[in-house]
CSV table of C-alpha atoms in Angstrom, one decimal:
chain,number,residue,atom,x,y,z
Z,1,UNK,CA,33.4,-74.0,-103.2
Z,2,UNK,CA,30.8,-73.7,-105.8
Z,3,UNK,CA,30.6,-70.9,-107.9
Z,4,UNK,CA,26.8,-69.1,-107.3
Z,5,UNK,CA,27.7,-66.8,-110.8
Z,6,UNK,CA,24.2,-67.1,-113.1
Z,7,UNK,CA,22.0,-69.2,-110.4
Z,8,UNK,CA,18.7,-69.1,-109.6
Z,9,UNK,CA,19.1,-68.5,-105.7
Z,10,UNK,CA,15.8,-68.5,-103.3
Z,11,UNK,CA,15.7,-66.9,-100.2
Z,12,UNK,CA,14.2,-67.6,-97.6
Z,13,UNK,CA,13.2,-64.8,-94.9
Z,14,UNK,CA,14.8,-60.3,-94.6
Z,15,UNK,CA,15.6,-59.7,-91.6
Z,16,UNK,CA,19.1,-59.7,-90.8
Z,17,UNK,CA,20.5,-62.8,-91.9
Z,18,UNK,CA,18.5,-62.5,-95.2
Z,19,UNK,CA,19.4,-59.5,-95.9
Z,20,UNK,CA,23.3,-60.6,-96.3
Z,21,UNK,CA,22.9,-63.3,-97.9
Z,22,UNK,CA,20.7,-61.5,-101.0
Z,23,UNK,CA,23.9,-58.9,-100.2
Z,24,UNK,CA,26.4,-61.1,-100.4
Z,25,UNK,CA,25.0,-63.1,-103.8
Z,26,UNK,CA,24.2,-59.9,-105.4
Z,27,UNK,CA,28.0,-59.8,-105.3
Z,28,UNK,CA,28.9,-63.4,-106.5
Z,29,UNK,CA,26.5,-63.4,-109.5
Z,30,UNK,CA,24.2,-65.1,-108.4
Z,31,UNK,CA,20.1,-64.3,-109.4
Z,32,UNK,CA,17.9,-63.8,-106.7
Z,33,UNK,CA,14.6,-64.7,-105.2
Z,34,UNK,CA,13.6,-63.3,-102.3
Z,35,UNK,CA,10.9,-64.6,-99.8
Z,36,UNK,CA,9.0,-63.9,-96.4
Z,37,UNK,CA,5.7,-65.2,-95.5
Z,38,UNK,CA,5.5,-61.9,-93.6
Z,39,UNK,CA,3.2,-59.8,-95.3
Z,40,UNK,CA,5.7,-56.6,-95.1
Z,41,UNK,CA,8.9,-58.1,-93.7
Z,42,UNK,CA,11.2,-55.4,-92.3
Z,43,UNK,CA,14.5,-56.1,-95.0
Z,44,UNK,CA,12.3,-54.8,-98.1
Z,45,UNK,CA,12.5,-51.1,-98.4
Z,46,UNK,CA,16.8,-51.7,-98.3
Z,47,UNK,CA,16.1,-54.1,-100.5
Z,48,UNK,CA,14.5,-52.6,-103.1
Z,49,UNK,CA,16.5,-49.7,-102.7
Z,50,UNK,CA,19.9,-52.1,-103.3
Z,51,UNK,CA,19.2,-54.7,-105.4
Z,52,UNK,CA,16.6,-53.6,-107.5
Z,53,UNK,CA,16.7,-56.4,-109.6
Z,54,UNK,CA,16.0,-59.2,-107.4
Z,55,UNK,CA,12.8,-61.2,-107.4
Z,56,UNK,CA,10.1,-60.6,-103.9
Z,57,UNK,CA,7.3,-62.8,-103.0
Z,58,UNK,CA,5.7,-61.4,-99.5
Z,59,UNK,CA,3.4,-63.8,-98.4
Z,60,UNK,CA,2.7,-68.1,-97.2
Z,61,UNK,CA,5.1,-69.8,-99.2
Z,62,UNK,CA,4.0,-71.5,-102.0
Z,63,UNK,CA,5.4,-74.2,-105.1
Z,64,UNK,CA,5.5,-72.1,-107.2
Z,65,UNK,CA,9.2,-70.3,-105.7
Z,66,UNK,CA,10.6,-73.3,-106.4
Z,67,UNK,CA,10.2,-73.3,-110.2
Z,68,UNK,CA,14.3,-73.0,-111.6
Z,69,UNK,CA,15.4,-72.5,-107.9
Z,70,UNK,CA,19.5,-73.8,-107.7
Z,71,UNK,CA,19.6,-73.1,-104.1
Z,72,UNK,CA,17.8,-72.2,-100.9
Z,73,UNK,CA,20.1,-69.3,-98.2
Z,74,UNK,CA,17.9,-70.0,-95.7
Z,75,UNK,CA,17.7,-67.1,-92.5
Z,76,UNK,CA,17.5,-69.1,-89.3
Z,77,UNK,CA,14.2,-67.8,-88.4
Z,78,UNK,CA,12.8,-70.7,-91.0
Z,79,UNK,CA,13.8,-73.9,-89.5
Z,80,UNK,CA,13.6,-76.8,-92.3
Z,81,UNK,CA,11.0,-78.3,-91.3
Z,82,UNK,CA,8.4,-75.5,-93.0
Z,83,UNK,CA,6.8,-77.6,-95.7
Z,84,UNK,CA,8.9,-75.0,-98.8
Z,85,UNK,CA,12.4,-76.3,-97.3
Z,86,UNK,CA,11.3,-79.8,-97.4
Z,87,UNK,CA,9.5,-80.0,-100.4
Z,88,UNK,CA,12.8,-78.9,-101.5
Z,89,UNK,CA,14.5,-81.2,-100.0
Z,90,UNK,CA,13.1,-84.3,-102.0
Z,91,UNK,CA,13.7,-83.0,-104.7
Z,92,UNK,CA,17.3,-82.7,-104.2
Z,93,UNK,CA,18.2,-78.5,-103.8
Z,94,UNK,CA,20.8,-77.8,-101.6
Z,95,UNK,CA,20.0,-75.3,-98.9
Z,96,UNK,CA,22.3,-73.4,-97.3
Z,97,UNK,CA,23.0,-71.2,-94.1
Z,98,UNK,CA,24.8,-67.6,-94.4
Z,99,UNK,CA,27.1,-69.7,-91.5
Z,100,UNK,CA,27.8,-72.6,-94.7
Z,101,UNK,CA,28.6,-70.2,-96.7
Z,102,UNK,CA,30.7,-68.1,-94.5
Z,103,UNK,CA,32.9,-71.2,-94.1
Z,104,UNK,CA,33.3,-72.8,-97.8
Z,105,UNK,CA,34.9,-69.4,-98.1
Z,106,UNK,CA,37.3,-70.2,-95.2
Z,107,UNK,CA,37.7,-74.0,-96.3
Z,108,UNK,CA,39.6,-72.4,-99.5
Z,109,UNK,CA,40.8,-69.3,-98.0
Z,110,UNK,CA,44.8,-68.5,-98.1
Z,111,UNK,CA,46.4,-68.7,-95.3
Z,112,UNK,CA,43.2,-70.6,-93.6
Z,113,UNK,CA,41.9,-68.0,-90.6
Z,114,UNK,CA,41.3,-69.5,-86.8
Z,115,UNK,CA,38.0,-70.4,-86.0
Z,116,UNK,CA,36.6,-70.3,-82.5
Z,117,UNK,CA,32.8,-71.5,-82.1
Z,118,UNK,CA,30.8,-71.1,-79.2
Z,119,UNK,CA,27.6,-72.9,-78.7
Z,120,UNK,CA,25.0,-72.8,-76.2
Z,121,UNK,CA,21.1,-72.3,-74.3
Z,122,UNK,CA,23.1,-69.3,-72.0
Z,123,UNK,CA,26.0,-67.3,-71.7
Z,124,UNK,CA,26.7,-67.2,-75.5
Z,125,UNK,CA,26.9,-63.8,-75.9
Z,126,UNK,CA,29.2,-62.7,-72.9
Z,127,UNK,CA,31.0,-65.5,-74.1
Z,128,UNK,CA,31.5,-64.9,-77.3
Z,129,UNK,CA,32.5,-61.1,-76.4
Z,130,UNK,CA,35.0,-62.1,-73.9
Z,131,UNK,CA,36.7,-63.8,-76.9
Z,132,UNK,CA,36.7,-61.0,-79.6
Z,133,UNK,CA,38.0,-59.2,-76.4
Z,134,UNK,CA,40.7,-61.9,-75.6
Z,135,UNK,CA,41.8,-62.3,-78.9
Z,136,UNK,CA,42.3,-58.5,-79.7
Z,137,UNK,CA,44.2,-58.7,-76.5
Z,138,UNK,CA,46.7,-61.3,-77.8
Z,139,UNK,CA,47.7,-59.9,-80.9
Z,140,UNK,CA,44.9,-61.0,-83.9
Z,141,UNK,CA,42.7,-59.7,-85.3
Z,142,UNK,CA,39.8,-61.2,-84.9
Z,143,UNK,CA,35.8,-60.7,-86.2
Z,144,UNK,CA,33.9,-60.9,-83.6
Z,145,UNK,CA,30.1,-62.1,-85.9
Z,146,UNK,CA,27.2,-64.5,-86.5
Z,147,UNK,CA,24.1,-64.6,-83.6
Z,148,UNK,CA,25.7,-62.0,-81.8
Z,149,UNK,CA,25.5,-59.5,-85.1
Z,150,UNK,CA,26.7,-58.3,-87.0
Z,151,UNK,CA,25.9,-61.4,-89.8
Z,152,UNK,CA,29.2,-63.3,-90.7
Z,153,UNK,CA,28.9,-62.1,-94.5
Z,154,UNK,CA,27.8,-58.6,-93.9
Z,155,UNK,CA,30.9,-58.4,-92.0
Z,156,UNK,CA,32.7,-60.3,-94.9
Z,157,UNK,CA,31.7,-58.2,-96.8
Z,158,UNK,CA,32.5,-54.8,-94.8
Z,159,UNK,CA,36.1,-56.4,-94.7
Z,160,UNK,CA,36.4,-56.0,-98.3
Z,161,UNK,CA,36.0,-60.2,-98.8
Z,162,UNK,CA,39.4,-60.6,-97.0
Z,163,UNK,CA,39.7,-63.2,-94.0
Z,164,UNK,CA,40.3,-61.7,-90.8
Z,165,UNK,CA,42.7,-63.7,-89.0
Z,166,UNK,CA,40.1,-65.5,-86.6
Z,167,UNK,CA,36.3,-65.5,-86.4
Z,168,UNK,CA,34.7,-65.6,-83.3
Z,169,UNK,CA,31.7,-67.1,-84.0
Z,170,UNK,CA,28.4,-67.0,-81.4
Z,171,UNK,CA,26.3,-69.8,-83.0
Z,172,UNK,CA,22.3,-70.0,-82.0
Z,173,UNK,CA,21.4,-74.4,-83.2
Z,174,UNK,CA,19.2,-72.5,-85.7
Z,175,UNK,CA,22.5,-71.8,-87.6
Z,176,UNK,CA,24.1,-74.3,-87.1
Z,177,UNK,CA,20.7,-77.1,-88.3
Z,178,UNK,CA,21.9,-75.7,-92.3
Z,179,UNK,CA,25.8,-75.5,-91.8
Z,180,UNK,CA,27.7,-78.6,-92.9
Z,181,UNK,CA,31.5,-77.7,-92.9
Z,182,UNK,CA,32.3,-76.1,-90.4
Z,183,UNK,CA,35.1,-76.6,-89.1
Z,184,UNK,CA,35.8,-74.7,-85.6
Z,185,UNK,CA,40.1,-74.9,-84.3
Z,186,UNK,CA,38.4,-75.5,-81.9
Z,187,UNK,CA,33.7,-75.3,-80.5
Z,188,UNK,CA,32.1,-75.3,-77.0
Z,189,UNK,CA,28.2,-76.7,-76.0
Z,190,UNK,CA,28.2,-74.3,-73.8
Z,191,UNK,CA,25.0,-76.1,-71.5
Z,192,UNK,CA,21.8,-77.0,-72.7
Z,193,UNK,CA,18.7,-76.2,-71.2
Z,194,UNK,CA,15.6,-76.1,-72.4
Z,195,UNK,CA,14.6,-73.7,-74.9
Z,196,UNK,CA,12.4,-73.1,-78.3
Z,197,UNK,CA,11.7,-76.5,-77.4
Z,198,UNK,CA,8.4,-75.4,-80.6
Z,199,UNK,CA,10.8,-75.4,-83.3
Z,200,UNK,CA,12.2,-78.8,-82.4
Z,201,UNK,CA,8.9,-81.5,-81.4
Z,202,UNK,CA,8.9,-80.5,-77.3
Z,203,UNK,CA,12.5,-83.4,-78.1
Z,204,UNK,CA,15.0,-81.9,-76.4
Z,205,UNK,CA,17.0,-84.0,-78.3
Z,206,UNK,CA,16.8,-83.3,-81.8
Z,207,UNK,CA,17.8,-79.9,-79.5
Z,208,UNK,CA,20.1,-80.9,-78.5
Z,209,UNK,CA,21.5,-82.6,-82.2
Z,210,UNK,CA,21.8,-79.2,-83.3
Z,211,UNK,CA,23.8,-77.6,-80.6
Z,212,UNK,CA,25.9,-80.7,-81.7
Z,213,UNK,CA,26.6,-80.0,-84.9
Z,214,UNK,CA,29.2,-77.0,-83.2
Z,215,UNK,CA,32.2,-80.0,-83.2
Z,216,UNK,CA,31.4,-81.2,-86.9
Z,217,UNK,CA,35.1,-80.3,-87.7
Z,218,UNK,CA,38.0,-81.6,-87.4
Z,219,UNK,CA,39.0,-79.5,-83.5
Z,220,UNK,CA,39.4,-79.4,-80.0
Z,221,UNK,CA,36.4,-79.5,-78.2
Z,222,UNK,CA,35.2,-77.5,-75.3
Z,223,UNK,CA,32.8,-79.2,-73.0
Z,224,UNK,CA,31.3,-78.1,-69.7
Z,225,UNK,CA,31.2,-81.1,-67.0
Z,226,UNK,CA,28.8,-80.2,-65.2
Z,227,UNK,CA,26.1,-80.7,-67.9
Z,228,UNK,CA,24.9,-83.7,-68.5
Z,229,UNK,CA,24.3,-83.5,-72.6
Z,230,UNK,CA,27.3,-80.7,-73.2
Z,231,UNK,CA,30.0,-83.8,-71.5
Z,232,UNK,CA,28.5,-86.0,-73.2
Z,233,UNK,CA,29.4,-85.1,-76.6
Z,234,UNK,CA,32.5,-85.9,-76.7
Z,235,UNK,CA,34.1,-87.6,-79.8
Z,236,UNK,CA,36.4,-90.6,-80.3
Z,237,UNK,CA,39.5,-89.7,-81.7
Z,238,UNK,CA,39.3,-85.7,-80.9
Z,239,UNK,CA,40.9,-83.8,-78.1
Z,240,UNK,CA,38.2,-82.9,-75.5
Z,241,UNK,CA,39.1,-80.2,-73.3
Z,242,UNK,CA,36.6,-79.7,-70.1
Z,243,UNK,CA,35.7,-76.4,-68.0
Z,244,UNK,CA,33.4,-76.3,-64.6
Z,245,UNK,CA,33.3,-75.1,-61.7
Z,246,UNK,CA,34.5,-77.5,-59.4
Z,247,UNK,CA,38.7,-78.1,-59.6
Z,248,UNK,CA,40.3,-78.8,-63.1
Z,249,UNK,CA,40.7,-82.9,-63.2
Z,250,UNK,CA,43.6,-83.1,-65.0
Z,251,UNK,CA,46.8,-80.5,-66.3
Z,252,UNK,CA,44.8,-79.3,-69.6
Z,253,UNK,CA,41.4,-79.0,-67.7
Z,254,UNK,CA,40.0,-75.1,-66.6
Z,255,UNK,CA,37.7,-75.0,-63.3
Z,256,UNK,CA,37.7,-73.1,-59.7
Z,257,UNK,CA,39.5,-73.5,-56.1
Z,258,UNK,CA,39.0,-71.9,-53.3
Z,259,UNK,CA,41.4,-71.1,-50.2
Z,260,UNK,CA,39.1,-69.6,-47.8
Z,261,UNK,CA,37.3,-66.5,-49.2
Z,262,UNK,CA,38.5,-66.4,-52.1
Z,263,UNK,CA,37.5,-68.1,-55.1
Z,264,UNK,CA,40.4,-69.2,-58.1
Z,265,UNK,CA,40.3,-69.6,-62.0
Z,266,UNK,CA,42.2,-72.8,-61.9
Z,267,UNK,CA,43.9,-74.7,-65.2
Z,268,UNK,CA,44.8,-77.5,-63.6
Z,269,UNK,CA,46.9,-76.8,-60.0
Z,270,UNK,CA,48.0,-73.2,-62.5
Z,271,UNK,CA,46.2,-70.5,-60.5
Z,272,UNK,CA,44.7,-67.8,-63.6
Z,273,UNK,CA,43.1,-65.7,-61.9
Z,274,UNK,CA,41.0,-64.0,-59.0
Z,275,UNK,CA,36.7,-64.6,-59.5
Z,276,UNK,CA,36.8,-61.2,-58.2
Z,277,UNK,CA,38.7,-59.5,-60.2
Z,278,UNK,CA,35.6,-59.9,-62.6
Z,279,UNK,CA,34.2,-56.9,-62.9
Z,280,UNK,CA,30.9,-59.3,-64.6
Z,281,UNK,CA,28.6,-61.0,-61.7
Z,282,UNK,CA,27.6,-64.0,-61.2
Z,283,UNK,CA,29.2,-67.9,-61.0
Z,284,UNK,CA,27.4,-68.3,-64.5
Z,285,UNK,CA,29.6,-65.9,-66.0
Z,286,UNK,CA,32.8,-67.3,-63.9
Z,287,UNK,CA,31.4,-70.7,-65.9
Z,288,UNK,CA,31.3,-68.4,-68.8
Z,289,UNK,CA,34.9,-67.1,-68.6
Z,290,UNK,CA,36.5,-70.4,-68.3
Z,291,UNK,CA,34.6,-71.3,-71.9
Z,292,UNK,CA,36.7,-69.1,-72.5
Z,293,UNK,CA,39.9,-69.0,-71.7
Z,294,UNK,CA,40.3,-72.5,-72.9
Z,295,UNK,CA,38.8,-71.8,-75.9
Z,296,UNK,CA,41.4,-69.9,-76.8
Z,297,UNK,CA,44.2,-71.6,-74.4
Z,298,UNK,CA,43.0,-74.6,-77.4
Z,299,UNK,CA,44.8,-71.9,-80.5
Z,300,UNK,CA,48.0,-71.7,-77.9
Z,301,UNK,CA,47.2,-67.4,-77.4
Z,302,UNK,CA,49.2,-66.1,-74.1
Z,303,UNK,CA,47.6,-66.6,-71.4
Z,304,UNK,CA,48.8,-63.3,-69.2
Z,305,UNK,CA,47.4,-60.5,-72.8
Z,306,UNK,CA,43.9,-63.3,-72.1
Z,307,UNK,CA,43.6,-62.5,-68.3
Z,308,UNK,CA,44.1,-58.8,-68.5
Z,309,UNK,CA,41.4,-58.7,-71.8
Z,310,UNK,CA,39.2,-61.1,-68.5
Z,311,UNK,CA,39.3,-58.4,-65.8
Z,312,UNK,CA,38.8,-55.2,-68.3
Z,313,UNK,CA,36.2,-56.9,-70.0
Z,314,UNK,CA,32.4,-55.2,-68.1
Z,315,UNK,CA,29.9,-57.3,-69.8
Z,316,UNK,CA,26.8,-56.5,-71.8
Z,317,UNK,CA,23.7,-54.7,-71.8
Z,318,UNK,CA,20.9,-56.0,-71.0
Z,319,UNK,CA,22.3,-59.7,-69.3
Z,320,UNK,CA,22.0,-59.1,-65.1
Z,321,UNK,CA,23.1,-55.4,-65.7
Z,322,UNK,CA,22.3,-53.1,-63.1
Z,323,UNK,CA,19.9,-50.7,-63.8
Z,324,UNK,CA,20.1,-48.8,-60.6
Z,325,UNK,CA,19.9,-48.3,-57.1
Z,326,UNK,CA,16.8,-47.0,-55.4
Z,327,UNK,CA,16.1,-46.7,-51.1
Z,328,UNK,CA,18.7,-49.9,-50.8
Z,329,UNK,CA,16.6,-52.3,-53.4
Z,330,UNK,CA,19.8,-52.4,-56.8
Z,331,UNK,CA,18.3,-53.0,-60.0
Z,332,UNK,CA,19.1,-55.9,-62.4
Z,333,UNK,CA,18.1,-55.8,-66.7
Z,334,UNK,CA,18.5,-59.7,-67.6
Z,335,UNK,CA,16.0,-58.9,-69.8
Z,336,UNK,CA,18.7,-61.3,-72.4
Z,337,UNK,CA,17.7,-63.6,-70.6
Z,338,UNK,CA,14.3,-65.9,-71.7
Z,339,UNK,CA,14.7,-69.2,-71.1
Z,340,UNK,CA,14.4,-71.4,-67.8
Z,341,UNK,CA,18.1,-72.5,-67.3
Z,342,UNK,CA,18.6,-68.5,-68.3
Z,343,UNK,CA,17.2,-67.1,-64.9
Z,344,UNK,CA,18.2,-69.6,-63.5
Z,345,UNK,CA,21.4,-68.6,-63.6
Z,346,UNK,CA,20.4,-64.8,-62.9
Z,347,UNK,CA,19.1,-65.5,-59.3
Z,348,UNK,CA,22.0,-68.7,-58.2
Z,349,UNK,CA,24.8,-65.5,-59.5
Z,350,UNK,CA,23.3,-62.5,-58.3
Z,351,UNK,CA,23.6,-63.8,-53.8
Z,352,UNK,CA,20.9,-62.0,-52.4
Z,353,UNK,CA,17.1,-61.7,-51.9
Z,354,UNK,CA,15.8,-61.2,-55.6
Z,355,UNK,CA,12.1,-60.0,-56.6
Z,356,UNK,CA,12.2,-62.1,-60.0
Z,357,UNK,CA,10.0,-60.7,-62.8
Z,358,UNK,CA,9.1,-64.3,-64.6
Z,359,UNK,CA,6.8,-64.1,-67.9
Z,360,UNK,CA,6.2,-63.3,-71.3
Z,361,UNK,CA,6.2,-65.9,-74.2
Z,362,UNK,CA,7.6,-69.9,-72.8
Z,363,UNK,CA,8.2,-71.0,-76.2
Z,364,UNK,CA,7.7,-74.5,-74.9
Z,365,UNK,CA,9.5,-74.5,-71.6
Z,366,UNK,CA,9.6,-76.4,-69.0
Z,367,UNK,CA,9.3,-74.0,-66.1
Z,368,UNK,CA,9.1,-76.1,-63.4
Z,369,UNK,CA,13.9,-76.0,-63.0
Z,370,UNK,CA,12.6,-72.4,-61.7
Z,371,UNK,CA,10.9,-73.3,-58.5
Z,372,UNK,CA,14.4,-74.3,-56.5
Z,373,UNK,CA,15.5,-71.5,-57.7
Z,374,UNK,CA,12.7,-69.8,-56.7
Z,375,UNK,CA,12.2,-70.9,-53.2
Z,376,UNK,CA,16.3,-70.6,-51.8
Z,377,UNK,CA,16.7,-67.0,-53.7
Z,378,UNK,CA,13.2,-64.9,-54.3
Z,379,UNK,CA,11.4,-63.4,-52.5
Z,380,UNK,CA,8.5,-62.8,-53.8
Z,381,UNK,CA,7.9,-63.5,-57.6
Z,382,UNK,CA,5.9,-61.2,-59.7
Z,383,UNK,CA,4.9,-62.1,-63.0
Z,384,UNK,CA,3.2,-60.7,-66.6
Z,385,UNK,CA,2.4,-61.9,-70.0
Z,386,UNK,CA,0.4,-64.6,-71.7
Z,387,UNK,CA,3.0,-68.1,-70.2
Z,388,UNK,CA,2.0,-66.1,-66.6
Z,389,UNK,CA,0.0,-69.1,-65.5
Z,390,UNK,CA,1.8,-71.5,-66.5
Z,391,UNK,CA,5.0,-71.0,-64.3
Z,392,UNK,CA,2.3,-70.0,-61.4
Z,393,UNK,CA,1.5,-73.4,-61.9
Z,394,UNK,CA,5.0,-74.4,-62.2
Z,395,UNK,CA,5.9,-72.5,-58.8
Z,396,UNK,CA,3.0,-73.7,-56.9
Z,397,UNK,CA,4.0,-74.1,-53.3
Z,398,UNK,CA,7.1,-72.3,-53.6
Z,399,UNK,CA,6.5,-70.9,-49.7
Z,400,UNK,CA,6.9,-67.6,-51.8
Z,401,UNK,CA,4.7,-64.7,-52.4
Z,402,UNK,CA,3.8,-64.8,-56.3
Z,403,UNK,CA,1.9,-61.6,-57.6
Z,404,UNK,CA,0.8,-60.9,-61.1
Z,405,UNK,CA,1.4,-58.1,-63.3
Z,406,UNK,CA,-1.1,-55.7,-66.2
Z,407,UNK,CA,2.4,-54.4,-67.4
Z,408,UNK,CA,6.3,-54.1,-67.3
Z,409,UNK,CA,5.1,-50.6,-65.1
Z,410,UNK,CA,3.4,-51.9,-62.6
Z,411,UNK,CA,6.1,-55.0,-62.6
Z,412,UNK,CA,8.3,-52.8,-61.2
Z,413,UNK,CA,6.1,-51.3,-58.3
Z,414,UNK,CA,5.1,-54.5,-56.4
Z,415,UNK,CA,8.2,-55.8,-56.4
Z,416,UNK,CA,9.1,-52.7,-55.5
Z,417,UNK,CA,6.8,-52.3,-53.0
Z,418,UNK,CA,8.0,-56.0,-52.1
Z,419,UNK,CA,11.7,-56.4,-51.5
Z,420,UNK,CA,13.5,-54.9,-48.7
Z,421,UNK,CA,16.6,-52.9,-48.5
Z,422,UNK,CA,19.5,-54.7,-49.0
Z,423,UNK,CA,17.2,-57.1,-51.9
Z,424,UNK,CA,17.2,-57.1,-55.4
Z,425,UNK,CA,14.9,-56.0,-58.2
Z,426,UNK,CA,15.6,-59.0,-60.9
Z,427,UNK,CA,13.8,-58.9,-64.9
Z,428,UNK,CA,14.9,-61.9,-65.7
Z,429,UNK,CA,11.6,-63.4,-67.5
Z,430,UNK,CA,12.9,-66.7,-68.5
Z,431,UNK,CA,10.5,-65.9,-72.1
Z,432,UNK,CA,10.8,-64.8,-75.2
Z,433,UNK,CA,9.0,-61.0,-75.4
Z,434,UNK,CA,7.1,-61.2,-77.9
Z,435,UNK,CA,3.0,-61.1,-77.0
Z,436,UNK,CA,4.1,-58.6,-75.3
Z,437,UNK,CA,7.3,-57.0,-76.6
Z,438,UNK,CA,8.8,-56.1,-79.8
Z,439,UNK,CA,11.7,-57.8,-79.0
Z,440,UNK,CA,13.8,-58.4,-75.5
Z,441,UNK,CA,15.3,-54.4,-76.4
Z,442,UNK,CA,11.5,-53.7,-76.0
Z,443,UNK,CA,11.4,-55.6,-72.9
Z,444,UNK,CA,14.0,-53.9,-71.2
Z,445,UNK,CA,13.6,-50.0,-72.5
Z,446,UNK,CA,10.7,-50.3,-70.3
Z,447,UNK,CA,11.7,-52.0,-68.0
Z,448,UNK,CA,14.3,-48.9,-67.5
Z,449,UNK,CA,12.0,-46.6,-67.6
Z,450,UNK,CA,10.5,-48.4,-64.4
Z,451,UNK,CA,13.1,-47.3,-62.9
Z,452,UNK,CA,13.6,-44.5,-63.6
Z,453,UNK,CA,10.5,-43.0,-62.5
Z,454,UNK,CA,11.2,-44.9,-59.9
Z,455,UNK,CA,13.7,-42.7,-58.6
Z,456,UNK,CA,12.8,-39.5,-59.8
Z,457,UNK,CA,9.9,-39.8,-57.9
Z,458,UNK,CA,12.6,-41.6,-54.5
Z,459,UNK,CA,14.3,-38.5,-55.8
Z,460,UNK,CA,11.6,-35.6,-54.8
């Protein structure tokens, strides 16, 4: 591992990951230059307080930032296609992300920790959380980090630099772009559906290639046999294990089997647990659980504690999370559903008719796959946000009411008026939130507030 002491490192981006990079590199003795294209990035006050000697530049990037720089540490929000990054690459300046810096530490650790790496368009955070809980139940000192938060270098710092027995890493395509040497013992691409295409020149193959970097090491590949792009990532000379919502095709693979009204999670011919023992709803979460089992068993962890942890797992906020029942209608917050695939999975998994609230910043997605899910599961659609007209056009002719709202409060009221007793109102926007809200959490708060207002009115 290259020493960083007295090296001049340019950090691009000053959000959570940028700050974690600054803290890590400062502790390694590097001289820091930090740049963020925003006029007032969120980490400025913290940087000045903790590392006052760091050189700070806010505003548009310029070529002068590269003067005297030995390497660049890049936040995932800064694309490799950024012109300054391209200039640096042309000059032979090394560019690493936080996952790569962690990978370099893991490579020289004694004893070396196990690494489970999880990526995909949808289900990453839930699967990562499942795997973390399962590893702990199996007796490992496991550290969950990455895209899920905390940032990996903050997690390492908070551990006093001591490695865990296992890292459980949620990795985005953005993080994988600048990850070169991570050698995961087991890794999965859960699925590949349209997301972030505004960053990938509207080219799904570029997006899939970024995801596939999770398999750059030598470990077990866990592949989704129901997803053509995931299944196609099998590499010659590597061990593969598959999962899917079909019976397993071999004794090492994972899937489901139905006996009357009971759905079993299976490995080969072995019944592992009933699907109705999971506390998280929907077939997409059955798939997540199968992937989690495949990853943990790839490390030879004992099965019994893994199953116990899955039975106890209660799910995560803002992922088809039940908010309330009002007058026989159940309201679900799926604000984390920021792409079409996530919303399809949410509609498919509810198992009931729903009035679905869609819309926001579509990130260049093709919304046409929503049409089939809307036709099958939606009683009506309520549209909000900037790309509402694009969604309306994509689902035109679906023979379901398509209504427009100016804000979340109005959307919830319109959805309620169109729902019947026993239905769901599902806020699963299939879009990012930044056109109307600070982030998906802010959007969720608006939805929950609107539902609570309805609850209060119903009890009057």
